[in-house]
PDB file of C-alpha atoms in Angstrom:
ATOM      1  CA  MET A   1       0.748  26.778 101.754  1.00 55.00           C
ATOM      2  CA  LYS A   2       3.694  24.893 100.400  1.00 54.00           C
ATOM      3  CA  ARG A   3       1.338  22.190  99.186  1.00 60.00           C
ATOM      4  CA  VAL A   4      -0.735  24.747  97.245  1.00 52.00           C
ATOM      5  CA  GLN A   5       2.395  26.202  95.643  1.00 60.00           C
ATOM      6  CA  TYR A   6       3.512  22.704  94.636  1.00 55.00           C
ATOM      7  CA  LEU A   7       0.155  21.993  92.988  1.00 56.00           C
ATOM      8  CA  VAL A   8       0.256  25.300  91.115  1.00 47.00           C
ATOM      9  CA  MET A   9       3.757  24.597  89.815  1.00 57.00           C
ATOM     10  CA  LEU A  10       2.724  21.090  88.816  1.00 57.00           C
ATOM     11  CA  CYS A  11      -0.222  22.467  86.836  1.00 52.00           C
ATOM     12  CA  LEU A  12       2.002  24.986  85.081  1.00 48.00           C
ATOM     13  CA  VAL A  13       4.431  22.231  84.083  1.00 46.00           C
ATOM     14  CA  LEU A  14       1.639  20.052  82.733  1.00 54.00           C
ATOM     15  CA  LEU A  15       0.146  22.949  80.796  1.00 47.00           C
ATOM     16  CA  GLY A  16       3.549  23.763  79.329  1.00 46.00           C
ATOM     17  CA  GLN A  17       4.058  20.179  78.171  1.00 46.00           C
ATOM     18  CA  ALA A  18       0.607  20.100  76.614  1.00 43.00           C
ATOM     19  CA  GLY A  19       1.373  23.316  74.744  1.00 42.00           C
ATOM     20  CA  LEU A  20       4.635  21.918  73.401  1.00 37.00           C
ATOM     21  CA  MET A  21       2.917  18.771  72.239  1.00 38.00           C
ATOM     22  CA  SER A  22       0.337  20.815  70.311  1.00 37.00           C
ATOM     23  CA  LEU A  23       2.998  22.669  68.287  1.00 36.00           C
ATOM     24  CA  PRO A  24       3.389  21.393  64.721  1.00 39.00           C
ATOM     25  CA  ALA A  25       6.475  19.330  63.893  1.00 42.00           C
ATOM     26  CA  TRP A  26       8.314  21.498  61.397  1.00 43.00           C
ATOM     27  CA  ALA A  27      10.915  20.232  58.986  1.00 56.00           C
ATOM     28  CA  LYS A  28      12.959  23.443  59.422  1.00 71.00           C
ATOM     29  CA  LEU A  29      14.951  23.197  56.202  1.00 75.00           C
ATOM     30  CA  THR A  30      18.324  24.864  56.295  1.00 81.00           C
ATOM     31  CA  HIS A  31      19.488  23.760  52.832  1.00 86.00           C
ATOM     32  CA  VAL A  32      17.946  22.303  49.658  1.00 87.00           C
ATOM     33  CA  SER A  33      19.556  21.912  46.222  1.00 90.00           C
ATOM     34  CA  ILE A  34      19.245  19.805  43.062  1.00 92.00           C
ATOM     35  CA  ASN A  35      21.729  16.946  43.170  1.00 91.00           C
ATOM     36  CA  GLN A  36      21.025  15.356  39.769  1.00 91.00           C
ATOM     37  CA  ARG A  37      18.369  15.712  37.081  1.00 91.00           C
ATOM     38  CA  LEU A  38      17.411  12.251  35.795  1.00 93.00           C
ATOM     39  CA  SER A  39      15.061  13.403  33.008  1.00 90.00           C
ATOM     40  CA  ASP A  40      15.360  15.688  29.997  1.00 90.00           C
ATOM     41  CA  LEU A  41      13.174  18.333  28.460  1.00 89.00           C
ATOM     42  CA  GLY A  42       9.989  16.769  27.094  1.00 88.00           C
ATOM     43  CA  GLN A  43      10.009  13.928  29.646  1.00 92.00           C
ATOM     44  CA  ARG A  44       8.352  13.308  32.998  1.00 92.00           C
ATOM     45  CA  PRO A  45      10.326  15.039  35.775  1.00 93.00           C
ATOM     46  CA  THR A  46      12.658  12.837  37.831  1.00 94.00           C
ATOM     47  CA  LEU A  47      15.452  14.266  39.966  1.00 93.00           C
ATOM     48  CA  ARG A  48      17.421  13.907  43.181  1.00 93.00           C
ATOM     49  CA  VAL A  49      17.631  16.754  45.699  1.00 91.00           C
ATOM     50  CA  ASN A  50      19.893  17.309  48.690  1.00 89.00           C
ATOM     51  CA  ILE A  51      18.341  18.565  51.921  1.00 87.00           C
ATOM     52  CA  VAL A  52      19.585  19.580  55.340  1.00 83.00           C
ATOM     53  CA  ALA A  53      16.948  19.873  58.081  1.00 76.00           C
ATOM     54  CA  GLN A  54      16.782  19.799  61.843  1.00 69.00           C
ATOM     55  CA  SER A  55      14.086  17.136  61.634  1.00 68.00           C
ATOM     56  CA  VAL A  56      12.796  15.615  58.429  1.00 65.00           C
ATOM     57  CA  ASN A  57       9.005  15.579  58.190  1.00 77.00           C
ATOM     58  CA  LEU A  58       7.966  15.154  54.574  1.00 80.00           C
ATOM     59  CA  ASP A  59       4.376  16.102  55.367  1.00 84.00           C
ATOM     60  CA  LYS A  60       5.645  19.619  55.999  1.00 86.00           C
ATOM     61  CA  VAL A  61       7.562  20.023  52.719  1.00 90.00           C
ATOM     62  CA  GLN A  62       6.337  20.298  49.128  1.00 92.00           C
ATOM     63  CA  PHE A  63       8.285  20.179  45.842  1.00 94.00           C
ATOM     64  CA  ILE A  64       6.446  21.675  42.877  1.00 95.00           C
ATOM     65  CA  VAL A  65       7.371  21.952  39.192  1.00 94.00           C
ATOM     66  CA  GLU A  66       6.103  25.189  37.675  1.00 94.00           C
ATOM     67  CA  GLN A  67       6.030  25.712  33.880  1.00 93.00           C
ATOM     68  CA  ARG A  68       4.030  27.786  31.425  1.00 89.00           C
ATOM     69  CA  SER A  69       1.334  25.135  31.071  1.00 87.00           C
ATOM     70  CA  GLY A  70       0.758  24.816  34.834  1.00 89.00           C
ATOM     71  CA  SER A  71       2.223  23.298  37.985  1.00 91.00           C
ATOM     72  CA  GLU A  72       2.514  19.809  39.460  1.00 93.00           C
ATOM     73  CA  ARG A  73       3.366  18.692  42.976  1.00 92.00           C
ATOM     74  CA  LEU A  74       6.014  15.993  42.781  1.00 94.00           C
ATOM     75  CA  MET A  75       6.014  12.700  44.619  1.00 92.00           C
ATOM     76  CA  VAL A  76       8.761  12.357  47.245  1.00 91.00           C
ATOM     77  CA  LYS A  77      10.711   9.230  48.172  1.00 90.00           C
ATOM     78  CA  PRO A  78      13.515   9.370  50.795  1.00 90.00           C
ATOM     79  CA  MET A  79      16.786   7.826  49.626  1.00 88.00           C
ATOM     80  CA  ASN A  80      18.707   8.537  52.829  1.00 84.00           C
ATOM     81  CA  SER A  81      18.823  11.177  55.554  1.00 75.00           C
ATOM     82  CA  TYR A  82      20.069  13.904  53.192  1.00 80.00           C
ATOM     83  CA  MET A  83      18.732  12.977  49.738  1.00 87.00           C
ATOM     84  CA  LEU A  84      15.235  12.679  48.245  1.00 90.00           C
ATOM     85  CA  LEU A  85      14.005  11.265  44.940  1.00 93.00           C
ATOM     86  CA  LEU A  86      11.342  13.434  43.271  1.00 94.00           C
ATOM     87  CA  SER A  87       9.141  12.335  40.370  1.00 94.00           C
ATOM     88  CA  GLY A  88       6.079  13.519  38.461  1.00 93.00           C
ATOM     89  CA  VAL A  89       3.681  12.356  35.762  1.00 90.00           C
ATOM     90  CA  GLU A  90       3.309  15.459  33.581  1.00 90.00           C
ATOM     91  CA  GLU A  91       5.931  16.017  30.868  1.00 91.00           C
ATOM     92  CA  VAL A  92       8.002  19.169  31.235  1.00 92.00           C
ATOM     93  CA  GLU A  93       7.892  21.057  27.928  1.00 88.00           C
ATOM     94  CA  ASP A  94       9.148  24.408  29.240  1.00 89.00           C
ATOM     95  CA  GLY A  95      12.911  24.941  29.208  1.00 87.00           C
ATOM     96  CA  GLU A  96      12.466  27.668  31.847  1.00 89.00           C
ATOM     97  CA  ALA A  97      10.522  25.436  34.264  1.00 92.00           C
ATOM     98  CA  GLN A  98      11.374  25.844  37.949  1.00 93.00           C
ATOM     99  CA  LEU A  99      11.419  23.656  41.035  1.00 94.00           C
ATOM    100  CA  VAL A 100       9.614  25.426  43.866  1.00 94.00           C
ATOM    101  CA  VAL A 101      10.161  24.294  47.472  1.00 93.00           C
ATOM    102  CA  LYS A 102       7.520  25.094  50.073  1.00 92.00           C
ATOM    103  CA  GLU A 103       7.513  24.454  53.817  1.00 89.00           C
ATOM    104  CA  TYR A 104       4.591  24.458  56.239  1.00 88.00           C
ATOM    105  CA  LEU A 105       5.390  27.205  58.750  1.00 83.00           C
ATOM    106  CA  VAL A 106       3.077  28.909  61.259  1.00 83.00           C
ATOM    107  CA  ASN A 107      -0.047  27.245  59.888  1.00 87.00           C
ATOM    108  CA  ASN A 108       0.737  28.293  56.312  1.00 90.00           C
ATOM    109  CA  TRP A 109       2.639  27.019  53.285  1.00 90.00           C
ATOM    110  CA  GLN A 110       5.553  29.332  52.614  1.00 89.00           C
ATOM    111  CA  GLU A 111       7.913  29.350  49.650  1.00 91.00           C
ATOM    112  CA  VAL A 112      11.468  28.836  50.834  1.00 87.00           C
ATOM    113  CA  LYS A 113      13.364  28.356  47.571  1.00 91.00           C
ATOM    114  CA  ARG A 114      12.946  28.451  43.778  1.00 93.00           C
ATOM    115  CA  MET A 115      15.454  26.777  41.419  1.00 92.00           C
ATOM    116  CA  PRO A 116      15.623  26.413  37.598  1.00 93.00           C
ATOM    117  CA  LEU A 117      14.944  22.840  36.563  1.00 88.00           C
ATOM    118  CA  PHE A 118      17.201  23.043  33.497  1.00 87.00           C
ATOM    119  CA  ASP A 119      20.422  24.864  32.783  1.00 79.00           C
ATOM    120  CA  ALA A 120      20.585  27.972  30.618  1.00 67.00           C
ATOM    121  CA  ALA A 121      21.818  26.039  27.569  1.00 61.00           C
ATOM    122  CA  THR A 122      18.745  23.783  27.591  1.00 60.00           C
ATOM    123  CA  ALA A 123      16.390  26.725  27.923  1.00 56.00           C
ATOM    124  CA  TYR A 124      18.109  28.559  25.045  1.00 55.00           C
ATOM    125  CA  GLN A 125      18.039  25.496  22.809  1.00 55.00           C
ATOM    126  CA  GLN A 126      14.286  25.270  23.266  1.00 57.00           C
ATOM    127  CA  SER A 127      13.598  28.953  22.735  1.00 49.00           C
ATOM    128  CA  LYS A 128      15.652  29.588  19.569  1.00 50.00           C
ATOM    129  CA  PRO A 129      13.852  29.093  16.247  1.00 50.00           C
ATOM    130  CA  VAL A 130      14.559  25.956  14.283  1.00 44.00           C
ATOM    131  CA  LYS A 131      15.964  26.733  10.861  1.00 52.00           C
ATOM    132  CA  PRO A 132      14.663  24.581   8.024  1.00 52.00           C
ATOM    133  CA  LYS A 133      17.288  22.405   6.428  1.00 51.00           C
ATOM    134  CA  PRO A 134      18.258  23.530   2.931  1.00 55.00           C
ATOM    135  CA  VAL A 135      17.194  21.218   0.165  1.00 51.00           C
ATOM    136  CA  LYS A 136      20.055  20.061  -1.998  1.00 52.00           C
ATOM    137  CA  SER A 137      19.724  20.761  -5.671  1.00 49.00           C
ATOM    138  CA  ASN A 138      20.180  17.107  -6.585  1.00 55.00           C
ATOM    139  CA  THR A 139      17.605  15.874  -4.048  1.00 47.00           C
ATOM    140  CA  PRO A 140      14.300  14.915  -5.661  1.00 52.00           C
ATOM    141  CA  ILE A 141      11.324  16.676  -4.127  1.00 46.00           C
ATOM    142  CA  LYS A 142       8.301  14.489  -3.548  1.00 50.00           C
ATOM    143  CA  THR A 143       5.003  16.040  -4.527  1.00 48.00           C
ATOM    144  CA  ALA A 144       1.448  14.936  -4.106  1.00 46.00           C
ATOM    145  CA  LYS A 145       0.136  12.659  -6.787  1.00 48.00           C
ATOM    146  CA  THR A 146      -2.106  14.338  -9.302  1.00 45.00           C
ATOM    147  CA  ASN A 147      -4.057  13.158 -12.285  1.00 51.00           C
ATOM    148  CA  LYS A 148      -1.358  14.304 -14.653  1.00 48.00           C
ATOM    149  CA  GLN A 149      -1.092  13.118 -18.218  1.00 55.00           C
ATOM    150  CA  PRO A 150       1.030   9.987 -18.764  1.00 51.00           C
ATOM    151  CA  SER A 151       4.489  10.303 -20.258  1.00 52.00           C
ATOM    152  CA  GLN A 152       4.858  10.026 -24.018  1.00 57.00           C
ATOM    153  CA  PRO A 153       6.219   6.419 -24.009  1.00 53.00           C
ATOM    154  CA  LEU A 154       3.464   5.269 -21.663  1.00 53.00           C
ATOM    155  CA  ALA A 155       0.790   7.105 -23.615  1.00 61.00           C
ATOM    156  CA  ALA A 156       2.005   5.462 -26.817  1.00 59.00           C
ATOM    157  CA  ALA A 157       1.952   2.034 -25.113  1.00 56.00           C
ATOM    158  CA  GLN A 158      -1.600   2.591 -23.878  1.00 57.00           C
ATOM    159  CA  GLN A 159      -2.624   3.654 -27.346  1.00 66.00           C
ATOM    160  CA  SER A 160      -1.088   0.481 -28.775  1.00 62.00           C
ATOM    161  CA  LEU A 161      -3.053  -1.605 -26.288  1.00 63.00           C
ATOM    162  CA  ALA A 162      -6.294   0.133 -27.190  1.00 66.00           C
ATOM    163  CA  SER A 163      -5.644  -0.350 -30.908  1.00 70.00           C
ATOM    164  CA  LEU A 164      -5.504  -4.159 -30.664  1.00 75.00           C
ATOM    165  CA  PRO A 165      -8.587  -6.004 -31.903  1.00 73.00           C
ATOM    166  CA  PRO A 166     -10.944  -6.805 -29.011  1.00 79.00           C
ATOM    167  CA  VAL A 167     -11.899 -10.352 -28.051  1.00 80.00           C
ATOM    168  CA  ASP A 168     -15.193 -11.207 -26.328  1.00 80.00           C
ATOM    169  CA  VAL A 169     -14.961 -12.637 -22.815  1.00 76.00           C
ATOM    170  CA  GLY A 170     -16.552 -15.893 -23.894  1.00 76.00           C
ATOM    171  CA  ASP A 171     -13.976 -16.392 -26.648  1.00 82.00           C
ATOM    172  CA  ARG A 172     -10.800 -15.933 -24.575  1.00 88.00           C
ATOM    173  CA  VAL A 173     -10.359 -19.482 -23.264  1.00 91.00           C
ATOM    174  CA  GLN A 174      -9.744 -22.776 -25.091  1.00 89.00           C
ATOM    175  CA  LEU A 175     -12.171 -25.213 -23.508  1.00 89.00           C
ATOM    176  CA  GLY A 176     -10.756 -28.295 -21.815  1.00 89.00           C
ATOM    177  CA  CYS A 177      -7.173 -27.080 -21.962  1.00 92.00           C
ATOM    178  CA  GLN A 178      -4.840 -26.181 -19.098  1.00 92.00           C
ATOM    179  CA  LEU A 179      -1.320 -24.814 -19.105  1.00 93.00           C
ATOM    180  CA  ASP A 180       1.548 -26.741 -17.574  1.00 92.00           C
ATOM    181  CA  TYR A 181       2.150 -24.305 -14.718  1.00 92.00           C
ATOM    182  CA  ALA A 182       4.480 -25.247 -11.844  1.00 88.00           C
ATOM    183  CA  PRO A 183       5.054 -22.471  -9.260  1.00 86.00           C
ATOM    184  CA  PRO A 184       7.322 -20.671  -8.566  1.00 83.00           C
ATOM    185  CA  GLN A 185       7.494 -20.435 -12.336  1.00 87.00           C
ATOM    186  CA  THR A 186       7.257 -16.796 -13.424  1.00 89.00           C
ATOM    187  CA  LEU A 187       4.968 -15.391 -16.098  1.00 92.00           C
ATOM    188  CA  TRP A 188       8.009 -14.552 -18.189  1.00 92.00           C
ATOM    189  CA  ARG A 189       9.280 -18.139 -18.037  1.00 91.00           C
ATOM    190  CA  LEU A 190       5.791 -19.441 -18.784  1.00 92.00           C
ATOM    191  CA  GLY A 191       5.409 -17.067 -21.730  1.00 92.00           C
ATOM    192  CA  SER A 192       8.836 -18.046 -23.070  1.00 92.00           C
ATOM    193  CA  THR A 193       7.872 -21.739 -22.889  1.00 92.00           C
ATOM    194  CA  TYR A 194       4.665 -21.348 -24.913  1.00 94.00           C
ATOM    195  CA  ALA A 195       5.821 -18.564 -27.271  1.00 93.00           C
ATOM    196  CA  LYS A 196       7.361 -20.931 -29.869  1.00 91.00           C
ATOM    197  CA  GLN A 197       4.424 -23.345 -29.669  1.00 92.00           C
ATOM    198  CA  TRP A 198       1.950 -20.523 -30.303  1.00 94.00           C
ATOM    199  CA  GLN A 199       4.205 -18.741 -32.788  1.00 92.00           C
ATOM    200  CA  LEU A 200       4.142 -15.556 -30.710  1.00 93.00           C
ATOM    201  CA  SER A 201       6.709 -13.342 -29.051  1.00 93.00           C
ATOM    202  CA  THR A 202       7.237 -13.828 -25.339  1.00 93.00           C
ATOM    203  CA  TYR A 203       5.280 -10.603 -24.717  1.00 93.00           C
ATOM    204  CA  GLY A 204       2.392 -11.835 -26.865  1.00 92.00           C
ATOM    205  CA  ALA A 205       2.280 -15.189 -25.049  1.00 94.00           C
ATOM    206  CA  MET A 206       2.295 -13.480 -21.638  1.00 93.00           C
ATOM    207  CA  LEU A 207      -0.533 -11.151 -22.642  1.00 93.00           C
ATOM    208  CA  ALA A 208      -2.603 -14.045 -23.969  1.00 92.00           C
ATOM    209  CA  ILE A 209      -2.152 -15.966 -20.690  1.00 94.00           C
ATOM    210  CA  PHE A 210      -3.003 -12.870 -18.651  1.00 92.00           C
ATOM    211  CA  GLU A 211      -6.148 -12.047 -20.606  1.00 90.00           C
ATOM    212  CA  ALA A 212      -7.362 -15.663 -20.470  1.00 91.00           C
ATOM    213  CA  ASN A 213      -6.844 -15.853 -16.682  1.00 91.00           C
ATOM    214  CA  PRO A 214      -7.415 -12.384 -15.168  1.00 90.00           C
ATOM    215  CA  ASN A 215      -8.477 -13.794 -11.779  1.00 92.00           C
ATOM    216  CA  ALA A 216      -5.176 -15.671 -11.454  1.00 92.00           C
ATOM    217  CA  PHE A 217      -3.353 -12.372 -10.854  1.00 93.00           C
ATOM    218  CA  ASN A 218      -3.402 -10.377  -7.612  1.00 92.00           C
ATOM    219  CA  ASP A 219      -5.534  -7.254  -8.111  1.00 89.00           C
ATOM    220  CA  ARG A 220      -5.564  -8.230 -11.798  1.00 87.00           C
ATOM    221  CA  LYS A 221      -2.033  -6.844 -12.185  1.00 90.00           C
ATOM    222  CA  ILE A 222       0.095  -8.503 -14.839  1.00 90.00           C
ATOM    223  CA  ASN A 223       3.033  -8.587 -12.406  1.00 88.00           C
ATOM    224  CA  GLY A 224       1.014 -10.415  -9.728  1.00 89.00           C
ATOM    225  CA  LEU A 225       0.740 -14.031 -10.916  1.00 91.00           C
ATOM    226  CA  ARG A 226      -0.466 -16.196  -8.019  1.00 92.00           C
ATOM    227  CA  ALA A 227       1.001 -19.572  -7.081  1.00 90.00           C
ATOM    228  CA  ASP A 228      -2.275 -21.233  -6.026  1.00 91.00           C
ATOM    229  CA  VAL A 229      -4.110 -21.198  -9.348  1.00 92.00           C
ATOM    230  CA  THR A 230      -4.733 -23.334 -12.417  1.00 92.00           C
ATOM    231  CA  LEU A 231      -4.174 -21.562 -15.716  1.00 93.00           C
ATOM    232  CA  LYS A 232      -6.402 -22.103 -18.716  1.00 92.00           C
ATOM    233  CA  CYS A 233      -5.136 -22.052 -22.277  1.00 95.00           C
ATOM    234  CA  PRO A 234      -5.849 -18.850 -24.243  1.00 93.00           C
ATOM    235  CA  SER A 235      -8.102 -19.173 -27.289  1.00 92.00           C
ATOM    236  CA  ALA A 236      -6.988 -18.863 -30.880  1.00 91.00           C
ATOM    237  CA  ALA A 237      -8.596 -15.386 -31.004  1.00 89.00           C
ATOM    238  CA  LEU A 238      -6.368 -14.174 -28.170  1.00 86.00           C
ATOM    239  CA  LYS A 239      -3.283 -15.575 -29.783  1.00 91.00           C
ATOM    240  CA  GLN A 240      -4.231 -13.856 -33.026  1.00 89.00           C
ATOM    241  CA  ARG A 241      -4.675 -10.567 -31.173  1.00 88.00           C
ATOM    242  CA  TYR A 242      -1.023 -10.510 -30.122  1.00 89.00           C
ATOM    243  CA  GLN A 243       0.599 -11.571 -33.410  1.00 90.00           C
ATOM    244  CA  SER A 244       2.462  -8.262 -33.683  1.00 89.00           C
ATOM    245  CA  ALA A 245       5.567  -8.463 -31.463  1.00 89.00           C
ATOM    246  CA  ASP A 246       5.960  -4.662 -31.291  1.00 89.00           C
ATOM    247  CA  ALA A 247       2.306  -4.075 -30.386  1.00 86.00           C
ATOM    248  CA  ALA A 248       2.447  -6.867 -27.786  1.00 87.00           C
ATOM    249  CA  ARG A 249       5.540  -5.373 -26.159  1.00 89.00           C
ATOM    250  CA  ALA A 250       3.973  -1.909 -26.052  1.00 86.00           C
ATOM    251  CA  ALA A 251       0.778  -3.362 -24.573  1.00 85.00           C
ATOM    252  CA  PHE A 252       2.695  -5.310 -21.950  1.00 87.00           C
ATOM    253  CA  GLU A 253       4.662  -2.200 -20.926  1.00 84.00           C
ATOM    254  CA  ALA A 254       1.400  -0.261 -20.622  1.00 83.00           C
ATOM    255  CA  LEU A 255      -0.085  -2.920 -18.302  1.00 83.00           C
ATOM    256  CA  ALA A 256       3.109  -3.264 -16.256  1.00 81.00           C
ATOM    257  CA  ALA A 257       3.224   0.521 -15.690  1.00 78.00           C
ATOM    258  CA  GLU A 258      -0.298   0.695 -14.231  1.00 71.00           C
TER     259      GLU A 258
END
């Protein structure tokens, strides 16, 4: 009889141990709080949290960021026995976002705490409307470019250029003649050098060189003389075209303003 009672008690003990082993290992949080926020509004969430638990089992705890655009479960990395490092990959754009803590209890995830991710000042700063900065009266306002009419001085310069006698393409170059051009010599210096020889103004000499060598200028702009070119001498017809110093200056200004 005593032997039967002993076997029954032994079975009860074994069954009790088996039942205890089948119970889930709960974290049993008693305290959780944000220790330090390591990210700002508009950045990926990174923060440290303090925890107090009877037994730490991170499989039984979840940390979730909830904002207007949705929610994200954060990754958890233990720093020590009472502090965790949380991080996410989705930027937090909501100043009223919250950190939700859930714990697995009785075969179910239960919310145990909800904390604001940002302070009230941050949330207010995001929610208040942004006032446009006043434009100072002496600040020039940039507007889109339009096909507006040129200014009066520029229009007069363009008219002066159009009024000059035309020269055919085949008659613009003096055959077998090259200018003495040594980069980084500028067009102005080059025009000044040949102006007396050709009995022209400096503007007239520059225009004659430009029209005789259009491909020697970047984008065919009179201010874009290249350094890797050979310049040909302008023909007598080109020199004659720019005899008027005033007309040559007006024409040069029209080309330089383009």
